Amino acid sequence: MKRDVVALWLAARSPSTPMAAKLVAGAVAAYALSPIDLIPDFIPVLGYLDDLLIVPLRIALAVWLIPDHLMVEFRAEAVELAKPENRPMAVAIVILWIAGCLAAAAWCWSKFL
């Protein structure tokens, strides 16, 4: 589903996508990636109905509107975008987080024990 959301975002930006599909794909991708839900998750049962039914049905509609040959291209591009591009930077960020956590733990240790 994540791949299709990214593929729909790409389809919405592509000039080869038909206009109706472009509008639906853009709206679906924006809604799926947005942190704001139509029905908040804290509402029992109905909150998760949005995530389990409404979003997948909208994604299916948008995929149905986009021609198959274009959707194959957009999915392939979405897979390429999902691959990590800079492993050394990712390692550096993880090291910084670990160092920060260790520094916070050392500070707490010295203040409270």
mmCIF file of C-alpha atoms in Angstrom:
data_model
loop_
_atom_site.group_PDB
_atom_site.id
_atom_site.type_symbol
_atom_site.label_atom_id
_atom_site.label_comp_id
_atom_site.label_asym_id
_atom_site.label_seq_id
_atom_site.Cartn_x
_atom_site.Cartn_y
_atom_site.Cartn_z
ATOM 1 C CA MET A 1 0.000 0.000 0.000
ATOM 2 C CA LYS A 2 2.883 2.382 0.760
ATOM 3 C CA ARG A 3 4.326 1.773 -2.692
ATOM 4 C CA ASP A 4 0.982 2.584 -4.320
ATOM 5 C CA VAL A 5 0.602 5.824 -2.348
ATOM 6 C CA VAL A 6 4.014 6.985 -3.571
ATOM 7 C CA ALA A 7 3.143 5.788 -7.083
ATOM 8 C CA LEU A 8 -0.085 7.819 -6.952
ATOM 9 C CA TRP A 9 1.863 10.874 -5.839
ATOM 10 C CA LEU A 10 4.132 10.382 -8.862
ATOM 11 C CA ALA A 11 1.103 9.870 -11.115
ATOM 12 C CA ALA A 12 -0.452 13.114 -9.907
ATOM 13 C CA ARG A 13 2.703 14.988 -10.940
ATOM 14 C CA SER A 14 3.141 13.271 -14.307
ATOM 15 C CA PRO A 15 1.983 15.046 -17.487
ATOM 16 C CA SER A 16 1.127 11.676 -19.095
ATOM 17 C CA THR A 17 -1.575 10.881 -16.515
ATOM 18 C CA PRO A 18 -5.147 11.730 -17.581
ATOM 19 C CA MET A 19 -6.549 14.780 -15.786
ATOM 20 C CA ALA A 20 -9.323 12.945 -13.876
ATOM 21 C CA ALA A 21 -6.877 10.308 -12.661
ATOM 22 C CA LYS A 22 -4.367 13.016 -11.788
ATOM 23 C CA LEU A 23 -6.894 14.828 -9.572
ATOM 24 C CA VAL A 24 -8.027 11.666 -7.809
ATOM 25 C CA ALA A 25 -4.453 10.372 -7.389
ATOM 26 C CA GLY A 26 -3.300 13.682 -5.943
ATOM 27 C CA ALA A 27 -6.189 13.854 -3.496
ATOM 28 C CA VAL A 28 -5.715 10.241 -2.396
ATOM 29 C CA ALA A 29 -1.959 10.598 -1.957
ATOM 30 C CA ALA A 30 -2.369 13.844 -0.015
ATOM 31 C CA TYR A 31 -5.002 12.304 2.270
ATOM 32 C CA ALA A 32 -3.052 9.069 2.805
ATOM 33 C CA LEU A 33 0.148 10.951 3.665
ATOM 34 C CA SER A 34 -1.597 13.571 5.801
ATOM 35 C CA PRO A 35 -1.446 13.204 9.586
ATOM 36 C CA ILE A 36 -5.044 14.465 9.800
ATOM 37 C CA ASP A 37 -7.791 11.829 9.438
ATOM 38 C CA LEU A 38 -11.383 12.357 8.391
ATOM 39 C CA ILE A 39 -12.370 10.235 11.383
ATOM 40 C CA PRO A 40 -9.877 10.526 14.291
ATOM 41 C CA ASP A 41 -8.390 7.224 15.457
ATOM 42 C CA PHE A 42 -9.383 7.778 19.092
ATOM 43 C CA ILE A 43 -13.064 7.266 18.205
ATOM 44 C CA PRO A 44 -13.736 3.574 18.930
ATOM 45 C CA VAL A 45 -14.248 1.371 15.844
ATOM 46 C CA LEU A 46 -15.043 4.264 13.489
ATOM 47 C CA GLY A 47 -11.570 5.734 13.901
ATOM 48 C CA TYR A 48 -9.930 2.678 12.405
ATOM 49 C CA LEU A 49 -12.638 2.267 9.749
ATOM 50 C CA ASP A 50 -10.986 5.138 7.911
ATOM 51 C CA ASP A 51 -7.604 3.388 7.838
ATOM 52 C CA LEU A 52 -8.976 -0.078 7.063
ATOM 53 C CA LEU A 53 -11.619 0.696 4.431
ATOM 54 C CA ILE A 54 -11.752 4.265 3.168
ATOM 55 C CA VAL A 55 -8.056 4.767 2.320
ATOM 56 C CA PRO A 56 -7.611 1.384 0.548
ATOM 57 C CA LEU A 57 -10.821 1.909 -1.445
ATOM 58 C CA ARG A 58 -9.659 5.357 -2.541
ATOM 59 C CA ILE A 59 -6.272 3.949 -3.525
ATOM 60 C CA ALA A 60 -8.003 1.211 -5.545
ATOM 61 C CA LEU A 61 -10.159 3.818 -7.314
ATOM 62 C CA ALA A 62 -7.152 5.958 -8.210
ATOM 63 C CA VAL A 63 -5.168 2.936 -9.451
ATOM 64 C CA TRP A 64 -8.172 1.867 -11.533
ATOM 65 C CA LEU A 65 -8.325 5.304 -13.202
ATOM 66 C CA ILE A 66 -4.644 5.291 -14.211
ATOM 67 C CA PRO A 67 -3.760 3.299 -17.348
ATOM 68 C CA ASP A 68 -1.964 0.027 -16.551
ATOM 69 C CA HIS A 69 1.229 0.800 -18.475
ATOM 70 C CA LEU A 70 1.623 4.085 -16.585
ATOM 71 C CA MET A 71 0.914 2.487 -13.214
ATOM 72 C CA VAL A 72 3.659 -0.096 -13.839
ATOM 73 C CA GLU A 73 6.118 2.758 -14.468
ATOM 74 C CA PHE A 74 4.998 4.705 -11.399
ATOM 75 C CA ARG A 75 5.268 1.624 -9.162
ATOM 76 C CA ALA A 76 8.786 0.915 -10.434
ATOM 77 C CA GLU A 77 9.783 4.528 -9.763
ATOM 78 C CA ALA A 78 8.202 4.345 -6.292
ATOM 79 C CA VAL A 79 10.312 1.281 -5.477
ATOM 80 C CA GLU A 80 13.443 3.165 -6.594
ATOM 81 C CA LEU A 81 12.527 6.140 -4.405
ATOM 82 C CA ALA A 82 12.101 3.859 -1.386
ATOM 83 C CA LYS A 83 15.665 2.568 -1.567
ATOM 84 C CA PRO A 84 18.097 4.227 0.835
ATOM 85 C CA GLU A 85 20.485 6.494 -0.990
ATOM 86 C CA ASN A 86 22.968 7.568 1.663
ATOM 87 C CA ARG A 87 23.940 4.821 4.103
ATOM 88 C CA PRO A 88 26.883 6.718 5.649
ATOM 89 C CA MET A 89 24.557 9.566 6.618
ATOM 90 C CA ALA A 90 22.062 7.096 8.097
ATOM 91 C CA VAL A 91 24.850 5.544 10.172
ATOM 92 C CA ALA A 92 25.959 9.007 11.317
ATOM 93 C CA ILE A 93 22.420 9.867 12.430
ATOM 94 C CA VAL A 94 22.103 6.602 14.363
ATOM 95 C CA ILE A 95 25.447 7.260 16.072
ATOM 96 C CA LEU A 96 24.305 10.782 17.005
ATOM 97 C CA TRP A 97 21.079 9.403 18.508
ATOM 98 C CA ILE A 98 22.996 6.802 20.512
ATOM 99 C CA ALA A 99 25.476 9.448 21.723
ATOM 100 C CA GLY A 100 22.603 11.734 22.701
ATOM 101 C CA CYS A 101 20.860 8.970 24.622
ATOM 102 C CA LEU A 102 24.082 8.033 26.404
ATOM 103 C CA ALA A 103 24.735 11.688 27.297
ATOM 104 C CA ALA A 104 21.198 12.055 28.657
ATOM 105 C CA ALA A 105 21.569 8.844 30.658
ATOM 106 C CA ALA A 106 24.912 10.031 32.089
ATOM 107 C CA TRP A 107 23.407 13.378 33.051
ATOM 108 C CA CYS A 108 20.425 11.672 34.740
ATOM 109 C CA TRP A 109 22.800 9.291 36.520
ATOM 110 C CA SER A 110 24.884 12.159 37.898
ATOM 111 C CA LYS A 111 21.886 14.254 38.993
ATOM 112 C CA PHE A 112 19.648 11.602 40.524
ATOM 113 C CA LEU A 113 22.013 8.948 41.877
#
